[in-house]
XYZ file of C-alpha atoms in Angstrom:
750
model
C 20.391 -22.436 -7.210
C 21.758 -24.098 -10.366
C 25.528 -24.140 -10.803
C 25.206 -22.410 -14.200
C 23.377 -19.495 -12.605
C 26.073 -19.190 -9.918
C 28.798 -19.148 -12.521
C 26.887 -16.555 -14.538
C 26.461 -14.346 -11.489
C 30.133 -14.663 -10.579
C 31.104 -13.774 -14.129
C 28.915 -10.670 -14.111
C 30.309 -9.604 -10.763
C 33.868 -10.016 -12.056
C 33.180 -7.891 -15.151
C 31.386 -5.240 -13.084
C 34.284 -5.131 -10.632
C 36.755 -4.790 -13.497
C 34.792 -2.017 -15.207
C 34.432 -0.216 -11.889
C 38.165 -0.298 -11.181
C 39.476 0.268 -14.708
C 36.810 2.028 -16.818
C 39.431 3.877 -18.875
C 40.861 0.590 -20.141
C 37.501 -0.666 -21.428
C 36.699 2.667 -23.073
C 40.173 2.750 -24.663
C 39.732 -0.735 -26.156
C 36.412 0.329 -27.701
C 38.078 3.471 -29.084
C 40.887 1.406 -30.627
C 38.249 -0.826 -32.242
C 36.588 2.269 -33.731
C 39.914 3.442 -35.176
C 40.617 0.015 -36.696
C 37.245 0.059 -38.459
C 37.877 3.602 -39.758
C 41.346 2.617 -40.972
C 39.999 -0.242 -43.067
C 40.713 -3.193 -40.764
C 37.033 -4.088 -40.746
C 37.216 -7.674 -39.604
C 39.547 -7.110 -36.653
C 37.899 -3.843 -35.638
C 34.321 -5.128 -35.769
C 35.244 -8.378 -34.006
C 36.879 -6.427 -31.180
C 34.026 -3.924 -31.029
C 31.296 -6.575 -30.920
C 33.087 -8.793 -28.390
C 33.874 -5.987 -25.913
C 30.447 -4.416 -26.310
C 28.847 -7.826 -25.788
C 30.785 -8.505 -22.592
C 30.134 -5.045 -21.121
C 26.482 -5.071 -22.143
C 25.881 -8.585 -20.793
C 27.305 -7.455 -17.469
C 24.782 -4.621 -17.383
C 27.379 -1.816 -17.476
C 25.271 0.362 -19.770
C 26.774 3.722 -18.818
C 30.262 2.489 -19.563
C 29.093 0.953 -22.833
C 27.445 4.227 -23.858
C 30.538 6.263 -23.016
C 32.751 3.799 -24.876
C 30.492 3.885 -27.938
C 30.618 7.694 -28.055
C 34.411 7.753 -27.710
C 34.786 5.019 -30.348
C 32.595 7.013 -32.760
C 34.542 10.231 -32.145
C 37.927 8.515 -32.478
C 36.898 6.656 -35.632
C 35.453 9.798 -37.239
C 38.558 11.874 -36.510
C 40.841 9.163 -37.854
C 38.745 8.626 -40.981
C 38.889 12.363 -41.695
C 42.691 12.424 -41.377
C 43.196 9.309 -43.504
C 40.825 10.470 -46.241
C 42.378 13.935 -46.369
C 45.962 12.778 -46.908
C 44.906 10.076 -49.374
C 43.082 12.675 -51.461
C 46.116 14.944 -51.359
C 48.433 12.087 -52.346
C 46.170 11.012 -55.218
C 46.100 14.599 -56.495
C 49.899 14.608 -56.790
C 50.012 11.822 -59.357
C 53.680 11.075 -60.073
C 54.728 14.477 -58.765
C 54.463 18.185 -59.489
C 56.482 21.327 -58.927
C 55.408 23.326 -55.906
C 56.239 26.445 -53.908
C 55.104 26.008 -50.317
C 55.268 27.926 -47.077
C 56.036 25.354 -44.406
C 56.394 25.291 -40.629
C 58.870 22.793 -39.186
C 56.932 20.793 -36.606
C 59.851 18.611 -35.563
C 63.558 19.081 -34.964
C 65.414 18.526 -38.274
C 67.619 15.451 -38.595
C 70.992 15.774 -40.341
C 72.026 13.261 -43.038
C 75.513 14.251 -44.184
C 75.188 17.510 -46.104
C 71.401 17.278 -46.069
C 68.721 17.604 -43.421
C 65.119 16.478 -43.291
C 62.086 17.302 -41.184
C 58.319 16.860 -41.171
C 56.658 20.202 -41.899
C 53.105 21.505 -41.963
C 51.851 23.533 -44.881
C 50.723 26.994 -43.818
C 46.987 27.495 -44.126
C 46.245 23.767 -44.302
C 46.794 20.709 -42.143
C 48.786 18.943 -44.850
C 52.163 17.549 -43.787
C 55.219 17.283 -46.021
C 58.590 15.693 -45.391
C 61.110 18.273 -46.532
C 64.702 17.424 -47.491
C 67.156 20.215 -48.201
C 70.845 21.064 -48.397
C 72.694 23.223 -45.872
C 72.310 24.169 -42.228
C 68.876 23.268 -40.827
C 66.666 25.876 -39.161
C 65.191 25.099 -35.747
C 61.882 23.497 -34.911
C 59.085 26.044 -35.322
C 60.797 27.987 -38.129
C 58.769 29.047 -41.169
C 60.434 28.420 -44.538
C 59.701 28.915 -48.218
C 60.422 25.695 -50.105
C 60.594 25.230 -53.879
C 60.879 21.819 -55.455
C 59.073 18.758 -56.749
C 56.317 17.368 -54.538
C 55.953 13.623 -54.957
C 54.306 10.763 -53.077
C 56.650 8.844 -50.739
C 58.674 6.443 -52.857
C 58.773 2.648 -52.427
C 61.956 0.892 -51.271
C 64.401 -0.014 -54.024
C 66.068 -2.920 -52.223
C 64.852 -6.021 -50.366
C 64.831 -5.437 -46.629
C 65.195 -1.674 -47.028
C 63.024 0.338 -44.646
C 59.749 1.257 -46.338
C 59.139 4.917 -45.521
C 55.655 4.970 -47.041
C 53.644 3.480 -44.136
C 55.929 5.233 -41.645
C 55.323 8.647 -43.215
C 51.650 7.874 -43.715
C 51.262 7.228 -39.992
C 52.948 10.572 -39.315
C 50.273 12.234 -41.439
C 52.648 12.984 -44.324
C 51.127 12.984 -47.800
C 54.202 14.023 -49.833
C 57.970 14.398 -49.889
C 59.859 17.376 -51.274
C 63.517 17.789 -52.188
C 63.832 21.507 -52.525
C 65.583 24.811 -52.098
C 64.753 26.469 -48.813
C 64.819 30.044 -47.547
C 63.928 30.923 -43.966
C 60.969 33.297 -43.691
C 60.781 33.431 -39.912
C 62.942 31.998 -37.184
C 61.317 30.022 -34.346
C 59.545 32.187 -31.762
C 61.547 33.249 -28.684
C 59.789 30.714 -26.468
C 60.782 27.832 -28.746
C 64.351 29.131 -29.022
C 64.554 29.453 -25.232
C 63.268 25.902 -24.776
C 65.700 24.547 -27.340
C 68.537 26.425 -25.637
C 67.680 24.770 -22.325
C 67.526 21.333 -23.944
C 70.841 21.903 -25.709
C 72.370 23.059 -22.425
C 71.110 19.896 -20.727
C 72.570 17.792 -23.551
C 75.961 19.437 -23.203
C 75.891 19.257 -19.409
C 75.526 15.465 -19.229
C 78.732 14.915 -21.268
C 80.783 17.981 -20.298
C 84.437 17.029 -19.930
C 84.149 13.930 -22.160
C 85.228 13.467 -25.751
C 81.957 14.184 -27.655
C 82.866 11.503 -30.223
C 83.637 8.795 -27.654
C 81.416 5.765 -27.278
C 80.966 6.520 -23.571
C 79.505 9.933 -24.428
C 77.282 8.316 -27.080
C 75.973 5.782 -24.545
C 75.236 8.526 -22.004
C 73.371 10.643 -24.567
C 71.458 7.579 -25.800
C 70.429 6.484 -22.289
C 69.661 9.925 -20.837
C 68.286 11.710 -23.919
C 67.155 8.861 -26.160
C 69.502 10.215 -28.838
C 70.392 7.795 -31.646
C 74.136 7.105 -31.372
C 74.587 7.086 -35.144
C 76.903 4.105 -34.672
C 75.507 0.702 -35.619
C 78.593 -0.959 -34.202
C 77.709 0.501 -30.804
C 74.055 -0.435 -31.179
C 74.661 -4.052 -32.218
C 75.519 -5.499 -28.735
C 72.436 -3.863 -27.221
C 70.263 -5.132 -30.085
C 71.508 -8.722 -29.845
C 71.269 -8.780 -26.046
C 67.692 -7.469 -26.168
C 68.562 -4.326 -24.188
C 68.194 -1.719 -26.920
C 65.193 -0.306 -25.049
C 67.607 1.512 -22.715
C 68.386 3.794 -25.694
C 64.782 4.997 -25.941
C 63.468 7.461 -23.381
C 60.329 5.619 -22.322
C 58.520 4.269 -19.292
C 61.721 2.744 -17.901
C 63.490 6.104 -17.819
C 60.509 8.088 -16.579
C 59.964 5.497 -13.847
C 63.632 5.712 -12.851
C 63.397 9.508 -12.623
C 60.344 9.053 -10.402
C 62.241 6.550 -8.230
C 65.242 8.876 -7.920
C 62.919 11.735 -7.025
C 61.171 9.589 -4.422
C 64.509 8.628 -2.836
C 65.457 12.311 -2.729
C 62.117 13.246 -1.116
C 62.503 10.516 1.483
C 66.027 11.624 2.327
C 64.683 15.144 2.888
C 61.922 13.822 5.134
C 59.072 15.016 2.892
C 55.783 13.154 3.576
C 54.416 10.935 0.821
C 51.322 13.040 0.223
C 53.364 16.213 -0.177
C 55.861 14.502 -2.492
C 53.311 13.377 -5.106
C 52.929 16.655 -7.025
C 56.709 17.369 -7.151
C 57.264 13.795 -8.409
C 54.753 14.231 -11.226
C 56.314 17.576 -12.164
C 59.788 15.989 -12.187
C 58.658 13.235 -14.569
C 56.929 15.646 -16.941
C 59.953 17.949 -16.717
C 62.278 15.122 -17.706
C 59.987 14.204 -20.613
C 60.103 17.864 -21.743
C 63.906 18.067 -21.430
C 64.329 15.004 -23.635
C 62.168 16.421 -26.416
C 58.655 15.381 -25.353
C 58.992 12.059 -27.136
C 55.660 10.192 -27.266
C 56.820 7.175 -25.165
C 58.046 9.481 -22.391
C 54.845 11.531 -22.411
C 52.707 8.386 -22.304
C 54.700 7.104 -19.349
C 54.428 10.454 -17.556
C 50.645 10.460 -17.950
C 50.406 6.878 -16.729
C 52.522 7.760 -13.714
C 50.310 10.781 -13.057
C 47.224 8.541 -12.961
C 48.881 6.028 -10.612
C 50.172 8.735 -8.264
C 46.854 10.566 -8.537
C 45.190 7.487 -7.058
C 47.446 7.846 -4.006
C 46.529 11.542 -3.776
C 42.814 10.740 -3.702
C 43.489 7.781 -1.410
C 42.333 5.216 -3.922
C 44.056 1.996 -4.844
C 46.166 2.590 -8.000
C 45.512 0.403 -11.012
C 48.073 -0.180 -13.764
C 45.441 -1.190 -16.305
C 43.469 2.016 -15.753
C 46.624 4.072 -16.265
C 47.311 2.080 -19.431
C 43.786 2.877 -20.595
C 44.317 6.617 -20.086
C 47.546 6.545 -22.090
C 45.803 4.613 -24.872
C 42.905 7.089 -24.915
C 45.293 10.016 -25.233
C 47.034 8.323 -28.159
C 43.783 7.413 -29.913
C 42.145 10.823 -29.539
C 45.200 12.998 -30.206
C 46.890 10.983 -32.968
C 45.280 7.624 -33.711
C 47.892 6.794 -36.361
C 50.369 6.116 -33.572
C 48.649 2.895 -32.528
C 49.948 1.356 -35.769
C 53.596 2.168 -34.971
C 55.947 -0.504 -33.649
C 57.031 1.653 -30.709
C 53.501 2.159 -29.417
C 52.630 -1.510 -29.864
C 55.748 -2.512 -27.941
C 55.066 0.031 -25.180
C 51.496 -1.072 -24.592
C 52.280 -4.732 -25.182
C 55.027 -4.731 -22.557
C 52.940 -2.896 -19.937
C 49.937 -5.132 -20.587
C 52.136 -8.246 -20.334
C 53.570 -7.078 -17.014
C 50.053 -6.586 -15.681
C 48.659 -9.877 -16.996
C 51.640 -12.191 -16.575
C 53.190 -10.879 -13.367
C 51.579 -13.490 -11.124
C 52.314 -16.640 -13.196
C 55.848 -15.480 -14.082
C 56.589 -14.676 -10.437
C 56.238 -18.394 -9.661
C 59.199 -19.116 -11.948
C 61.446 -16.870 -9.865
C 59.945 -17.494 -6.427
C 62.882 -19.738 -5.519
C 65.158 -16.682 -5.484
C 63.201 -15.071 -2.640
C 62.444 -18.278 -0.717
C 63.282 -17.940 3.021
C 65.500 -20.509 4.691
C 63.164 -23.405 5.535
C 64.550 -24.352 8.945
C 65.372 -20.933 10.373
C 62.609 -18.731 11.825
C 62.511 -15.177 10.450
C 62.926 -13.771 13.963
C 66.419 -15.324 14.155
C 67.687 -13.979 10.847
C 69.724 -11.065 12.101
C 70.613 -7.944 10.157
C 72.734 -9.533 7.410
C 70.360 -12.410 6.654
C 67.408 -10.023 6.659
C 69.230 -7.714 4.266
C 70.150 -10.641 2.022
C 66.541 -11.792 1.927
C 65.356 -8.333 0.925
C 67.911 -8.210 -1.867
C 66.743 -11.607 -3.098
C 63.118 -10.471 -2.949
C 63.901 -7.346 -4.954
C 65.841 -9.484 -7.445
C 62.922 -11.860 -7.840
C 60.632 -8.881 -8.505
C 63.029 -7.505 -11.126
C 63.330 -10.836 -12.907
C 59.540 -11.214 -12.825
C 59.024 -7.822 -14.455
C 61.788 -8.496 -16.986
C 60.426 -11.954 -17.827
C 56.878 -10.637 -18.240
C 58.108 -7.777 -20.425
C 60.087 -10.171 -22.620
C 57.101 -12.466 -23.101
C 55.016 -9.461 -24.117
C 57.579 -8.063 -26.541
C 59.039 -11.259 -28.061
C 56.259 -11.832 -30.657
C 56.455 -8.208 -31.806
C 60.262 -8.118 -32.020
C 60.263 -11.404 -33.927
C 57.661 -10.100 -36.365
C 58.970 -6.567 -36.876
C 62.725 -6.991 -36.326
C 63.345 -10.688 -37.001
C 65.120 -11.361 -33.703
C 64.273 -13.128 -30.438
C 66.470 -12.472 -27.382
C 65.762 -14.721 -24.379
C 69.017 -13.475 -22.805
C 67.333 -10.103 -22.293
C 65.425 -11.504 -19.268
C 68.712 -11.484 -17.363
C 70.605 -8.815 -19.311
C 67.861 -6.214 -18.798
C 67.920 -6.712 -15.030
C 71.705 -6.463 -14.798
C 71.822 -3.458 -17.108
C 69.070 -1.627 -15.199
C 71.309 -1.715 -12.118
C 73.806 0.362 -14.123
C 71.327 2.565 -15.995
C 69.683 3.802 -12.769
C 72.865 5.318 -11.247
C 73.989 6.479 -14.713
C 70.760 8.422 -15.123
C 70.995 9.767 -11.567
C 74.594 10.959 -11.993
C 73.728 12.586 -15.342
C 70.904 14.543 -13.690
C 73.260 15.544 -10.866
C 75.888 16.686 -13.399
C 73.278 18.823 -15.145
C 72.147 20.305 -11.826
C 75.812 21.094 -10.980
C 76.409 22.972 -14.251
C 77.231 26.214 -12.358
C 80.155 24.257 -10.831
C 82.001 23.081 -13.983
C 84.726 21.110 -12.202
C 82.215 19.110 -10.159
C 80.033 18.548 -13.230
C 83.004 17.241 -15.223
C 84.070 14.965 -12.376
C 80.575 13.465 -12.231
C 80.584 12.913 -15.998
C 83.967 11.177 -15.847
C 82.500 8.812 -13.254
C 79.474 8.330 -15.489
C 81.737 7.417 -18.406
C 82.919 4.443 -16.369
C 79.295 3.347 -15.894
C 78.684 3.778 -19.626
C 81.642 1.502 -20.328
C 80.253 -1.073 -17.898
C 76.847 -0.878 -19.627
C 78.500 -1.552 -22.987
C 80.436 -4.491 -21.512
C 77.211 -5.979 -20.098
C 75.541 -5.708 -23.518
C 78.541 -7.365 -25.209
C 78.512 -10.163 -22.645
C 74.796 -10.722 -23.260
C 75.415 -10.701 -27.000
C 77.945 -13.527 -26.676
C 75.835 -15.855 -24.505
C 75.282 -19.094 -26.496
C 71.625 -19.335 -27.490
C 70.972 -15.895 -26.009
C 69.551 -14.626 -29.282
C 68.498 -16.025 -32.610
C 67.263 -14.495 -35.827
C 64.007 -15.055 -37.674
C 64.677 -14.666 -41.440
C 62.243 -12.512 -43.393
C 62.057 -12.134 -47.143
C 64.832 -14.464 -48.272
C 64.463 -15.171 -52.013
C 65.506 -18.812 -51.507
C 68.130 -21.086 -50.033
C 70.728 -19.703 -52.455
C 70.697 -16.249 -54.025
C 72.635 -13.159 -55.004
C 71.409 -9.618 -54.347
C 72.941 -6.738 -56.284
C 71.925 -3.648 -54.328
C 70.784 -0.422 -55.945
C 72.794 2.294 -54.182
C 73.040 4.922 -56.903
C 76.732 5.643 -57.491
C 77.789 3.278 -54.654
C 78.089 -0.478 -55.019
C 77.385 -3.572 -52.906
C 76.199 -7.150 -53.388
C 75.659 -10.173 -51.168
C 75.793 -13.846 -52.164
C 74.349 -16.539 -49.896
C 74.623 -20.299 -50.263
C 75.609 -23.416 -48.371
C 75.048 -21.682 -45.029
C 77.669 -19.048 -45.891
C 77.342 -15.412 -46.964
C 79.778 -13.246 -48.926
C 79.604 -9.442 -48.998
C 81.067 -7.979 -52.205
C 81.700 -4.305 -51.440
C 79.578 -2.562 -48.833
C 78.559 0.747 -50.360
C 79.423 4.030 -48.704
C 78.967 4.335 -44.961
C 75.599 6.091 -45.224
C 74.190 3.611 -47.758
C 75.515 0.692 -45.723
C 73.709 1.916 -42.604
C 70.529 2.920 -44.451
C 70.163 0.045 -46.937
C 72.660 -2.806 -46.774
C 72.762 -3.406 -43.019
C 68.938 -3.326 -42.532
C 68.538 -5.639 -45.536
C 71.011 -8.194 -44.207
C 69.396 -8.062 -40.770
C 65.919 -8.482 -42.245
C 66.988 -11.669 -44.002
C 69.105 -12.834 -41.026
C 72.238 -12.906 -43.165
C 75.584 -12.693 -41.340
C 78.415 -12.530 -43.898
C 81.575 -14.346 -42.836
C 83.642 -13.183 -45.836
C 84.009 -9.894 -47.672
C 85.568 -8.629 -50.894
C 86.645 -5.100 -51.744
C 86.797 -4.688 -55.531
C 88.643 -1.334 -55.451
C 89.566 1.348 -52.902
C 86.647 3.688 -53.607
C 84.757 5.118 -50.595
C 81.419 4.359 -52.248
C 82.328 0.664 -52.284
C 84.418 0.128 -49.137
C 83.022 2.827 -46.804
C 80.614 0.376 -45.174
C 82.998 -2.553 -44.806
C 84.490 -1.335 -41.520
C 81.054 -1.434 -39.905
C 80.375 -4.776 -41.586
C 83.348 -6.278 -39.735
C 81.859 -5.118 -36.434
C 78.264 -6.027 -37.210
C 78.957 -9.518 -38.579
C 81.289 -12.458 -37.812
C 83.655 -11.687 -40.690
C 86.542 -14.205 -40.690
C 88.388 -13.261 -43.873
C 88.576 -10.667 -46.608
C 89.927 -10.205 -50.124
C 91.360 -6.808 -51.091
C 92.748 -5.368 -54.360
C 95.750 -3.288 -53.222
C 98.034 -2.811 -50.229
C 97.746 0.969 -49.987
C 95.554 3.742 -51.378
C 94.850 7.449 -51.062
C 91.299 6.752 -49.921
C 90.861 7.366 -46.185
C 87.995 4.823 -46.196
C 90.317 2.157 -47.555
C 93.013 2.983 -45.017
C 90.388 2.756 -42.260
C 89.453 -0.693 -43.579
C 93.041 -1.941 -43.369
C 93.523 -0.522 -39.858
C 90.191 -1.906 -38.621
C 90.940 -5.380 -40.012
C 94.281 -5.460 -38.222
C 92.709 -4.292 -34.952
C 89.950 -6.921 -35.207
C 92.357 -9.649 -36.348
C 90.491 -10.223 -39.608
C 93.005 -11.481 -42.211
C 92.838 -9.545 -45.479
C 94.364 -11.379 -48.463
C 95.699 -9.479 -51.462
C 93.871 -10.852 -54.479
C 96.166 -12.546 -57.008
C 95.418 -12.941 -60.705
C 93.885 -16.352 -61.493
C 93.712 -17.152 -57.779
C 90.656 -19.162 -56.693
C 88.977 -18.818 -53.312
C 86.442 -21.499 -52.246
C 83.176 -20.238 -50.742
C 80.891 -23.224 -50.242
C 80.042 -26.431 -52.045
C 79.461 -25.562 -55.699
C 80.720 -21.982 -55.395
C 84.090 -20.272 -55.624
C 85.495 -16.835 -56.318
C 88.134 -16.153 -58.953
C 90.296 -13.020 -59.451
C 90.611 -12.089 -63.145
C 92.874 -9.048 -62.916
C 95.281 -7.738 -60.303
C 95.820 -3.956 -60.294
C 99.146 -2.353 -59.437
C 99.177 -2.699 -55.660
C 101.675 0.105 -54.993
C 100.762 2.795 -57.526
C 98.540 4.502 -55.008
C 98.459 7.840 -56.877
C 96.082 6.364 -59.444
C 92.387 7.063 -58.997
C 90.378 4.272 -57.373
C 88.499 3.410 -60.608
C 91.841 2.514 -62.233
C 92.667 0.040 -59.452
C 89.715 -2.327 -59.822
C 90.107 -6.043 -59.069
C 87.411 -7.786 -61.172
C 86.212 -11.029 -59.570
C 84.103 -13.828 -61.014
C 81.646 -15.814 -58.936
C 81.507 -19.397 -60.211
C 78.197 -20.605 -58.838
C 76.983 -24.028 -59.818
C 77.583 -23.958 -63.581
C 77.088 -20.199 -63.936
C 79.586 -17.344 -64.037
C 78.827 -13.873 -62.666
C 81.512 -11.265 -63.283
C 81.839 -8.217 -60.998
C 83.785 -5.450 -62.754
C 82.742 -2.633 -60.380
C 83.764 0.786 -61.822
C 86.426 -0.513 -64.195
C 87.036 1.533 -67.349
C 88.439 0.815 -70.780
C 92.056 0.682 -69.533
C 91.300 -2.209 -67.171
C 89.142 -3.961 -69.759
C 91.925 -3.677 -72.363
C 94.480 -5.097 -69.911
C 92.201 -8.066 -69.287
C 91.679 -8.636 -73.028
C 95.405 -8.450 -73.770
C 96.216 -10.901 -70.954
C 94.504 -13.703 -72.865
C 92.599 -14.733 -69.723
C 89.330 -16.635 -69.882
C 86.778 -13.827 -69.455
C 83.607 -15.843 -70.066
C 80.612 -14.768 -68.009
C 76.856 -15.237 -68.135
C 76.024 -12.093 -66.145
C 78.093 -8.931 -65.587
C 77.600 -6.643 -62.588
C 78.995 -3.204 -63.415
C 79.215 0.373 -62.201
C 80.450 3.435 -64.102
C 84.008 4.708 -64.409
C 84.331 8.317 -63.256
C 86.279 9.522 -66.338
C 86.279 6.691 -68.871
C 83.982 4.410 -70.827
C 82.809 1.161 -69.205
C 81.797 -2.153 -70.801
C 82.986 -1.544 -74.330
C 81.906 -3.731 -77.235
C 85.088 -5.855 -77.480
C 85.010 -6.644 -73.783
C 81.316 -7.589 -73.828
C 81.870 -9.877 -76.837
C 84.810 -11.548 -75.101
C 82.688 -12.358 -72.078
C 79.721 -13.640 -74.059
C 77.439 -12.246 -71.355
C 73.684 -12.564 -71.790
C 72.784 -9.934 -69.180
C 74.310 -6.863 -67.540
C 73.241 -5.439 -64.173
C 74.279 -1.772 -64.438
C 74.192 0.790 -61.645
C 72.694 4.208 -62.358
C 72.525 7.574 -60.611
C 71.146 10.847 -61.967
C 73.906 12.801 -60.239
C 76.741 13.196 -60.968
C 76.088 12.954 -64.737
C 78.931 10.485 -65.347
C 77.045 7.913 -63.220
C 74.146 7.814 -65.685
C 73.738 4.889 -68.074
C 74.120 6.256 -71.646
C 71.061 5.526 -73.772
C 73.289 4.765 -76.774
C 75.247 2.121 -74.823
C 72.047 0.505 -73.570
C 70.584 0.312 -77.089
C 73.845 -1.113 -78.422
C 73.804 -3.869 -75.781
C 70.195 -4.785 -76.414
C 70.704 -4.875 -80.189
C 73.556 -7.345 -79.579
C 71.253 -9.592 -77.539
C 72.539 -8.501 -74.108
C 69.735 -7.742 -71.660
C 70.393 -4.651 -69.524
C 68.985 -4.358 -66.023
C 69.022 -0.574 -65.603
C 69.031 -0.171 -61.825
C 67.491 3.281 -62.087
C 64.400 1.396 -63.263
C 64.733 -2.059 -61.712
C 66.204 -1.163 -58.322
C 68.072 -4.062 -56.757
C 68.387 -7.217 -58.840
C 67.935 -10.630 -57.225
C 69.571 -13.653 -58.881
C 68.326 -17.108 -57.892
C 69.024 -20.602 -59.299
C 66.232 -22.563 -60.968
C 65.995 -25.935 -62.665
C 68.524 -25.803 -65.462
C 69.231 -22.095 -65.191
C 69.147 -18.888 -63.199
C 66.564 -16.153 -62.842
C 67.195 -12.396 -62.613
C 64.392 -10.328 -61.119
C 64.186 -6.553 -60.680
C 63.010 -5.709 -57.175
C 61.317 -2.432 -58.144
C 59.851 -3.107 -61.582
C 59.422 -6.888 -61.271
C 61.175 -7.537 -64.585
C 62.171 -11.212 -64.935
C 64.850 -12.776 -67.138
C 65.545 -16.512 -67.126
C 68.805 -17.830 -68.507
C 69.119 -21.486 -69.466
C 71.777 -23.573 -71.195
């Protein structure tokens, strides 16, 4: 028989064996291809569809091919209907319209300061709206009457800011509404009862601890998948590649299954009898933690694997993966486009595909002693060998998972963390007992003293977990960033934060953060933007002690390697400013009081100059009267930051006789006074002004009369209500200002 024929027969046998053992995987891949075609990714979808269908058909697996084709058609049709429906609804909105809607909250509302938001479903239709309202949020399942302006999801206003449009689109949302809300009907008793149980579980796992402590935040994040709301706490886990322990997913569900299995074994329950209780425990844990999609996918995969044991068949990871993918595609195909789902499936697939080759890299850990027969090992050597074998298995799984996730994390998050191969293994040895003790504490809720004692012990484990993440963060070469979206080698970004203010200059390998916005805007806009572009400011400047300008600087000192800072005054009424001074002292970051005419070098060709020093000790003045204007001298250009200075500060600068020349002015609005008066603008000779704007409060709006006066005098105004952030970059013989939102371009030359 010819060799080609033998190879062809072997190939067909291999495909037939694979389709026989893991039919769900092949059907799921065909279904995903159908969804991609329906979503508009024609080339990728058709290529995948044709290639898989060709392989399965050539192997003669016609039944499987027929079933896959039917599922692909159904999945694609359902997805096309959903996509078309919300696109039609969004197109009908235009720029927005007033609406009065009856909505059902289909998710637990999330609080954002005084506001809350939630995805809701319009009664009588399948249309979904993201509602944002003021006050105390109702519970999931409540029915509310909402009145407000319906508008399509808005684009980001700053580079690197999270774009909510594709995220909301994949959640099925066609519009956003900021409105007034009245509750029509509270959630049904069953939903309230379920939420009460979940809230009781949440309280039980941290009973006896300070709810605001970082240990409690780590426990809630690990056990419940609850966002800590503290980017300083998150940063070590992010940079060590272990942030996945904060998401209730396959790792957690698997650990619950392992803990349950150990409990069953200790009670002497046979394996066959333990399978159903184990599955119920995993689904129960997924329900307690809010039925998050990753946990539910993992529970279903575990059910398939354990079901194979029940029916005395060999379990197959790929088949379980196929079932989870089918559930996602048929129930909500939009989820396959989310980063979380791609990471989940990518990691599991990588573990299945790469386990054998990666295991060779760590085989030396489990290698027996070459000159000592196994029969002579004794108890201690045998135990040591088993520990080394388990360690090799853990490192193999961790290494495979990292290889599967690294391309996605580099693409979506701009970071690669090779240290996570080791850090994940070490941290899992802490997370497993932490999760077990938390479950024990919840089970011991009727015995408060015992429950509190267990939680105090768990707090120690949480502290150890944080220390492991910090150690992984500090390993040389353990992580590196992949810059995305940098405007150039040198640039200045003036962020659009409404009535807050922040800017970042980068050049010569150094970055300077000028103000940081308020805490919420720093976390929502500034920090994600800096991470996206892989910028790590080593210097900061506070222009005045206003919370909307310095509120984010405390977190900036923790998130970035800040080595020095420049501040305007020594004391202030603002609690945010006092927090900044205390945090700098605790972190040993020297803060220098800015002196008039003082010059601070930044990098080659760039320096910062203080043009006015406010009264450092008159702390009863409002923050806008204590502004320290600074001028960035960059190459041959001057950019003046006057923040929220009013006429009193401008007059003091004019009367001082100082050189006020500037090419560009970056300005906010004074709370009670006029800003950027005619005499001051003429003294600077500025050709452009970047002016912040907010609709509320009214004093933060840019007056139309002032804007017209500037433009008639030849001063271009970048109205940030229209332009969003403004990016300034050098060019041959000049600089270019570009609005991020409207694309407006202004080039200044000598």
